[in-house]
mmCIF file of C-alpha atoms in Angstrom:
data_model
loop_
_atom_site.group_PDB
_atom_site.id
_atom_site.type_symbol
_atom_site.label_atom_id
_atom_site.label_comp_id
_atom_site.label_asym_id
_atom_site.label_seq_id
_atom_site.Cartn_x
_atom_site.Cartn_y
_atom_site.Cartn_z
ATOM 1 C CA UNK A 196 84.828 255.138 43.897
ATOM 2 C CA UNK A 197 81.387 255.174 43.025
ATOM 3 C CA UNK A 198 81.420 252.367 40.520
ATOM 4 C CA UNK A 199 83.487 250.484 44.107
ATOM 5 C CA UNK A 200 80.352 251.390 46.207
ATOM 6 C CA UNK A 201 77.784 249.732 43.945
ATOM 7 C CA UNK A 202 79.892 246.627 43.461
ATOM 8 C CA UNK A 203 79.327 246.089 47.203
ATOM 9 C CA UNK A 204 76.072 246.638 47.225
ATOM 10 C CA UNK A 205 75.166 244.752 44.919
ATOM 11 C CA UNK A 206 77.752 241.703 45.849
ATOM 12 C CA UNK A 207 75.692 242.333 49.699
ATOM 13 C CA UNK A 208 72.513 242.325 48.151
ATOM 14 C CA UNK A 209 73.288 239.034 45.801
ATOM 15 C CA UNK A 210 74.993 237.633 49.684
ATOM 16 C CA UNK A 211 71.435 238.169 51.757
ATOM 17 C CA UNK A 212 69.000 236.857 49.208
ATOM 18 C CA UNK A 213 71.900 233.919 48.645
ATOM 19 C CA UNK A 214 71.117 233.861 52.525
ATOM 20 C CA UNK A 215 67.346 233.717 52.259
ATOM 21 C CA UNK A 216 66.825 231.670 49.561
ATOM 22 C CA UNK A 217 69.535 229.503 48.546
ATOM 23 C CA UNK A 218 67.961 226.405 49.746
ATOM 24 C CA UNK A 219 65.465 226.686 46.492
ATOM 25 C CA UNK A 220 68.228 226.748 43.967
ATOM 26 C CA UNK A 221 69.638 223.553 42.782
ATOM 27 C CA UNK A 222 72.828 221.798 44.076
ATOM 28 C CA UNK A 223 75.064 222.708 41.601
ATOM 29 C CA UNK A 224 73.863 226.140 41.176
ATOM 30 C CA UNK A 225 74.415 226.581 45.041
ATOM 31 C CA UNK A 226 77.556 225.116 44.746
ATOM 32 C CA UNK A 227 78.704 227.329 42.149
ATOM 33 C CA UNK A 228 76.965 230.899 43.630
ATOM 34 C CA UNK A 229 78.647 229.990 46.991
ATOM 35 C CA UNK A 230 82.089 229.998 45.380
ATOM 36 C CA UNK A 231 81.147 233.089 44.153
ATOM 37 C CA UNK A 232 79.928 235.073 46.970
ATOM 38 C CA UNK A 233 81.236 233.893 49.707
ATOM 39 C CA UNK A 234 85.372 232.891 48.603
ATOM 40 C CA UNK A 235 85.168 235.839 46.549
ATOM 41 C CA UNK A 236 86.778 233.787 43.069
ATOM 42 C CA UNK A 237 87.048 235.428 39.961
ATOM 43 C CA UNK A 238 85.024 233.677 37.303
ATOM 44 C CA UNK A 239 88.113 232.312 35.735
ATOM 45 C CA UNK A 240 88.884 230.633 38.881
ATOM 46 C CA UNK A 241 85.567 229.204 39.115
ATOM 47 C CA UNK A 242 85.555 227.975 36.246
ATOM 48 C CA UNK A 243 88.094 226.221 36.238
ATOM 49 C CA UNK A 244 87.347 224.806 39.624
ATOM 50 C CA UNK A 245 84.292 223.491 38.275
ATOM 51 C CA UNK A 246 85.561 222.423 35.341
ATOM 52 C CA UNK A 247 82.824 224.262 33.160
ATOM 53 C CA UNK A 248 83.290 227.299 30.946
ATOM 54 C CA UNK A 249 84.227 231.085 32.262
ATOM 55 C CA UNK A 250 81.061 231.868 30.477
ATOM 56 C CA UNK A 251 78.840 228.661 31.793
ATOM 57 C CA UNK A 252 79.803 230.003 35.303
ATOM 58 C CA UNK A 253 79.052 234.022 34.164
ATOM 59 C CA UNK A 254 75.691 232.589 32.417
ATOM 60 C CA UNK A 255 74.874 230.365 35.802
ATOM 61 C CA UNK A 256 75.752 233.517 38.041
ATOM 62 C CA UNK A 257 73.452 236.051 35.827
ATOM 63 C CA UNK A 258 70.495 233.044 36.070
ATOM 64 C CA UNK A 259 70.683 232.817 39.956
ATOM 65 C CA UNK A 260 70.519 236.793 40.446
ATOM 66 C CA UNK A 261 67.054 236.638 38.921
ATOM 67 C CA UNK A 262 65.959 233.407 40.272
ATOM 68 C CA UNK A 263 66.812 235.060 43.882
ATOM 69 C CA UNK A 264 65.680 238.394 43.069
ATOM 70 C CA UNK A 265 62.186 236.359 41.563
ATOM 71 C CA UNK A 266 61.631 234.893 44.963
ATOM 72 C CA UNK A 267 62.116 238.573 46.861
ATOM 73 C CA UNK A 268 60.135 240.092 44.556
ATOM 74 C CA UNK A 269 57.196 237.739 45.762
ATOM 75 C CA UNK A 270 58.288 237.025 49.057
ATOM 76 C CA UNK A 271 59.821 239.983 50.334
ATOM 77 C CA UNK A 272 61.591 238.058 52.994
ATOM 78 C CA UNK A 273 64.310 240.347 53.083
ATOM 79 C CA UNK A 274 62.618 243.527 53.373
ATOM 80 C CA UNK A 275 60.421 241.889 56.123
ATOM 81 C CA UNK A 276 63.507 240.934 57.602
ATOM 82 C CA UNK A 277 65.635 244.660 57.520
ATOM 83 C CA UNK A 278 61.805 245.962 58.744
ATOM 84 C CA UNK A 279 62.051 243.045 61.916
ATOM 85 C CA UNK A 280 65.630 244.440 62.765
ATOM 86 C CA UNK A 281 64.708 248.115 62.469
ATOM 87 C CA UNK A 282 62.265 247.584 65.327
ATOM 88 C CA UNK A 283 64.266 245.166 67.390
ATOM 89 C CA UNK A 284 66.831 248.007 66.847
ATOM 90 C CA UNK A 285 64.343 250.721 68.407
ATOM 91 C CA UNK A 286 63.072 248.017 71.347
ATOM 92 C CA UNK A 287 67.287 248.266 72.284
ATOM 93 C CA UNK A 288 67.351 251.638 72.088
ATOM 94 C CA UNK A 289 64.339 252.263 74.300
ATOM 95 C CA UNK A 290 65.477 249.914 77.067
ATOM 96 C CA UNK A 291 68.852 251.380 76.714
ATOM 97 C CA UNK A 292 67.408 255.189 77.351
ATOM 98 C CA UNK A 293 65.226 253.824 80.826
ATOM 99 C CA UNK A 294 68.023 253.569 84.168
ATOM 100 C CA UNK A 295 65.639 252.588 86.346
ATOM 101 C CA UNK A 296 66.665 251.133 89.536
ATOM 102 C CA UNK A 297 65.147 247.562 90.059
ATOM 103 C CA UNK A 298 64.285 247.432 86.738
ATOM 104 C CA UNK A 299 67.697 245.491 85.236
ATOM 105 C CA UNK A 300 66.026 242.288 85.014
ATOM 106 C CA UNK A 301 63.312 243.104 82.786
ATOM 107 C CA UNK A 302 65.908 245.203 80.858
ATOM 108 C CA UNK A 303 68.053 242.523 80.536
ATOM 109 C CA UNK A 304 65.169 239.434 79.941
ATOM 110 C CA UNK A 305 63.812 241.641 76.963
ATOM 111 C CA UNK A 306 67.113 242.630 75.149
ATOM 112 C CA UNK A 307 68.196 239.037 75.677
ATOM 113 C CA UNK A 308 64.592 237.527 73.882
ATOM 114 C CA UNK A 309 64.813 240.407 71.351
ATOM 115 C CA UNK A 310 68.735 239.295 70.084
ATOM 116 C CA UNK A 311 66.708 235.428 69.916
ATOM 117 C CA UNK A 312 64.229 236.939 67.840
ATOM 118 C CA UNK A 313 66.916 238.173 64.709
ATOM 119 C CA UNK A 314 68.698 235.130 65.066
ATOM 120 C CA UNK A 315 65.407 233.254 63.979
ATOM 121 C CA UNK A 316 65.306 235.043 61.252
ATOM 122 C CA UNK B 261 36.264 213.108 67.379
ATOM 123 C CA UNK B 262 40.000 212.813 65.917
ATOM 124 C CA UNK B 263 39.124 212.539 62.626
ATOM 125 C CA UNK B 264 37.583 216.094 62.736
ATOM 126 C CA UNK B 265 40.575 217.721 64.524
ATOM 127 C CA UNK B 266 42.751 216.320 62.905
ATOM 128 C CA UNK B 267 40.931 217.743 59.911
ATOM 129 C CA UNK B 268 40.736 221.051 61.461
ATOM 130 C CA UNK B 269 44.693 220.929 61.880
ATOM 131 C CA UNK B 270 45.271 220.162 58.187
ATOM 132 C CA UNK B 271 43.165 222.747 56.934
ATOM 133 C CA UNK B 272 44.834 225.264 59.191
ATOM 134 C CA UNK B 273 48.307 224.081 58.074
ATOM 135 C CA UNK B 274 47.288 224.118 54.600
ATOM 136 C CA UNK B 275 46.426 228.005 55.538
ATOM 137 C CA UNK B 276 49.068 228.785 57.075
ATOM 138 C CA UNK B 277 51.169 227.454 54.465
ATOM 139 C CA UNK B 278 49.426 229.565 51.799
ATOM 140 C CA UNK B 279 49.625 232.401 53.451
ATOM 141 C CA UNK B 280 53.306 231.978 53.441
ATOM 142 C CA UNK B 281 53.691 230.096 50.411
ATOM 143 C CA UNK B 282 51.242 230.939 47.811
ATOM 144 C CA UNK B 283 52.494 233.856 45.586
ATOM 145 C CA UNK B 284 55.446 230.852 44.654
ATOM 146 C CA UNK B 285 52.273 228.908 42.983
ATOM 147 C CA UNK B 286 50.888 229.757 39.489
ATOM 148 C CA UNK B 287 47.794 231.917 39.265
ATOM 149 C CA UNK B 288 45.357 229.122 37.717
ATOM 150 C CA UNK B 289 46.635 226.960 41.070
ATOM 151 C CA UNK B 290 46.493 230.083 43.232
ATOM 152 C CA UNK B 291 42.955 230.679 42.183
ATOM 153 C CA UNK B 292 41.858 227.312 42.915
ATOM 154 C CA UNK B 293 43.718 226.765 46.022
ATOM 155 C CA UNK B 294 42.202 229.764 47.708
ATOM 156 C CA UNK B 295 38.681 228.989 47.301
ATOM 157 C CA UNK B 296 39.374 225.300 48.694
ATOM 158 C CA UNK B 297 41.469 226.987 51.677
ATOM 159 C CA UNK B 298 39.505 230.127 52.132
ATOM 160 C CA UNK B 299 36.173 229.464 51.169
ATOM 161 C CA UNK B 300 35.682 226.319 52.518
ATOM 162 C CA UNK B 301 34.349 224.858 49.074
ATOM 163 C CA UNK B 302 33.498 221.106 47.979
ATOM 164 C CA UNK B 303 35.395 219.381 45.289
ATOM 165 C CA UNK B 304 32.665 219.624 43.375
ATOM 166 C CA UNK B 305 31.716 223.134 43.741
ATOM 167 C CA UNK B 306 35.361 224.264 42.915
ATOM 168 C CA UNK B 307 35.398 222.257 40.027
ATOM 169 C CA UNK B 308 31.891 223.411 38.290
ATOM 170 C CA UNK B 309 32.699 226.859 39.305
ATOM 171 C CA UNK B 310 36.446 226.488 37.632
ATOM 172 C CA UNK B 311 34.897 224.442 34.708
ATOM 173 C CA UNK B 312 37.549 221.350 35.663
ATOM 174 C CA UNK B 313 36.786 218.161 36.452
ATOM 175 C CA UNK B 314 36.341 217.408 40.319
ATOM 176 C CA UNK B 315 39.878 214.691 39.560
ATOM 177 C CA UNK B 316 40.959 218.041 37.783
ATOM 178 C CA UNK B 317 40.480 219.983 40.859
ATOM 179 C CA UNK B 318 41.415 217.024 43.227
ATOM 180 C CA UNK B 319 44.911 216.722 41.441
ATOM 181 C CA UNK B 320 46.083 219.855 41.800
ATOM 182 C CA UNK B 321 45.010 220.471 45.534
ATOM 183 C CA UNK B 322 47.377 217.243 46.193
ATOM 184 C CA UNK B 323 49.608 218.693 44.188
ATOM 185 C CA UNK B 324 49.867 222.480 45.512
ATOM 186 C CA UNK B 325 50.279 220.519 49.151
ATOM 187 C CA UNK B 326 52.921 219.217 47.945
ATOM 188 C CA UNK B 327 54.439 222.448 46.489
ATOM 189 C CA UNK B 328 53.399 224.017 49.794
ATOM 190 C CA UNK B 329 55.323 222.014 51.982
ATOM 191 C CA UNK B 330 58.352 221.041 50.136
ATOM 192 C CA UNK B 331 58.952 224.886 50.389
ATOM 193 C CA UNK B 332 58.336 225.073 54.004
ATOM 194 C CA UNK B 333 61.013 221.841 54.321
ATOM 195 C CA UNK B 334 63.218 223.997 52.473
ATOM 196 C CA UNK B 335 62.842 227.724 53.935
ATOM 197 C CA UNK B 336 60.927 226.846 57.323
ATOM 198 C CA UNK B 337 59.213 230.087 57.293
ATOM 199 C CA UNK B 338 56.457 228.796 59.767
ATOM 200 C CA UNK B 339 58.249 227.377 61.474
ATOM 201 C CA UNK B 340 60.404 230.621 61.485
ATOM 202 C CA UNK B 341 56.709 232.832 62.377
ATOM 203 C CA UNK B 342 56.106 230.366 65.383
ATOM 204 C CA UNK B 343 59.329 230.618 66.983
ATOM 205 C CA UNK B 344 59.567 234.634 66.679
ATOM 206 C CA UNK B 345 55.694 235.063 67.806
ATOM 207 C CA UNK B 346 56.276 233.061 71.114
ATOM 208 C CA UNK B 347 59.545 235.206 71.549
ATOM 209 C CA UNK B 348 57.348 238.346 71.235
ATOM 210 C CA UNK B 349 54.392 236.946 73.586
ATOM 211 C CA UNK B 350 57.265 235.932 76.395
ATOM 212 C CA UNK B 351 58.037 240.262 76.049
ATOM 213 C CA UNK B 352 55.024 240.464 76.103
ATOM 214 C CA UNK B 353 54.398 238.570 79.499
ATOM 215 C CA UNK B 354 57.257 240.137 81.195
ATOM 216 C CA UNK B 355 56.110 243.306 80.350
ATOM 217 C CA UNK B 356 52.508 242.438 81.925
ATOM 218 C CA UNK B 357 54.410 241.366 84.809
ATOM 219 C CA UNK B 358 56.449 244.712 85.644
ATOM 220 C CA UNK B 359 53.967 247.480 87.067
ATOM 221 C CA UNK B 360 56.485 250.138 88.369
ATOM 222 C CA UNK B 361 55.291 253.632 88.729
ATOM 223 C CA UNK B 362 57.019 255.560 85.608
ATOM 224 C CA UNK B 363 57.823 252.318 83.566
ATOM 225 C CA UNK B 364 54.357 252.941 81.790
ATOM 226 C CA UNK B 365 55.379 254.640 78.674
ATOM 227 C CA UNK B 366 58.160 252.200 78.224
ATOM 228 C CA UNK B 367 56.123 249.379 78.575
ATOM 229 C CA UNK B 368 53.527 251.063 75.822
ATOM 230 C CA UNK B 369 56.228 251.741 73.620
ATOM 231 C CA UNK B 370 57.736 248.481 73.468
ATOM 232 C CA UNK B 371 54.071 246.810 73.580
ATOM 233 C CA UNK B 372 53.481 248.592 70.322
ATOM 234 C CA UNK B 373 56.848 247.532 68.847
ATOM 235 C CA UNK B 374 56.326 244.044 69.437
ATOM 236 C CA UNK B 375 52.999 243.863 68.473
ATOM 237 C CA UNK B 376 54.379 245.827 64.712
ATOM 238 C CA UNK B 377 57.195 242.560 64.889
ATOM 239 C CA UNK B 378 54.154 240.266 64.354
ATOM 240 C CA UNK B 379 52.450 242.219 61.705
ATOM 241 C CA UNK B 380 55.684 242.119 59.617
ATOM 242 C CA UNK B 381 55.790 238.911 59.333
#
């Protein structure tokens, strides 16, 4: 169960840096890591997809995780971007606590600007 | 007239970009980089000071531009930091807008929050 756990976490962890910094990888590497991630293939499958080796696809995979965890490492665009939604999270929750009569508008203008602001992200 | 502001709006770019940007370039272009952007040094100076040639020096200016941008073309993170900041100063302007009686802590609170939004990023 455990061992389950950490396989997600780590397959959502390789998804949002895949998500932040994909564009610098190369073509085919992106091609390949997409398969990967976001069908969910086995590296047989990949592979043979591909047409490249089982372990060409394993050795690609392994190179990408630390290209993408490189980049986070000096970008941190990731943990700026869980930080962002934290306190977009606590701007909804504060507007969602104050009932104020006459006050819906500004309610509503702010939570609508606030969803545009993690969609930019 | 132009010519100066349009010098102005390079250098800023080129700032902006670094500030984004730089911890992707090496340390000997880092290094060199930041005194052109930050310390508003000649050619010259940099190079003497770096013991390069000024060509040395002029080189790999071009060159980190080109780094510099060809990330932003790929990740758009300024363009990313523009788009969020004018989301937080149109809160921002609603909230200067709304002077009910009793709304005061909200509007401090999510003031603050927005204001932390900027910092983040």
């Amino acid at each position: 169960m455990i061992a389950q756990v950490m396989k997600v976490d780590k397959i959502l962890e390789q998804s949002l840096l895949f998500d932040f910094y994909g564009e610098l990888l190369t073509e085919h590497q992106k091609e390949i890591y997409e398969r990967f991630i976001a069908e969910d293939l086995s590296l047989g499958e990949i592979a043979e997809e591909a047409g490249i080796s089982r372990q060409g696809v394993h050795d690609l995979i392994k190179r990408c995780n630390q290209t993408l965890r490189g980049y986070e490492e000096k970008l941190h665009l990731l943990e700026k971007f869980l930080a962002v939604k934290d306190k977009v999270e606590r701007i909804e929750q504060l507007l969602d606590q104050y009932n104020e009569e006459g006050a819906e508008e500004l309610v509503r203008n702010i939570r609508k600007i606030s969803g545009e602001i993690i969609e930019e992200l």
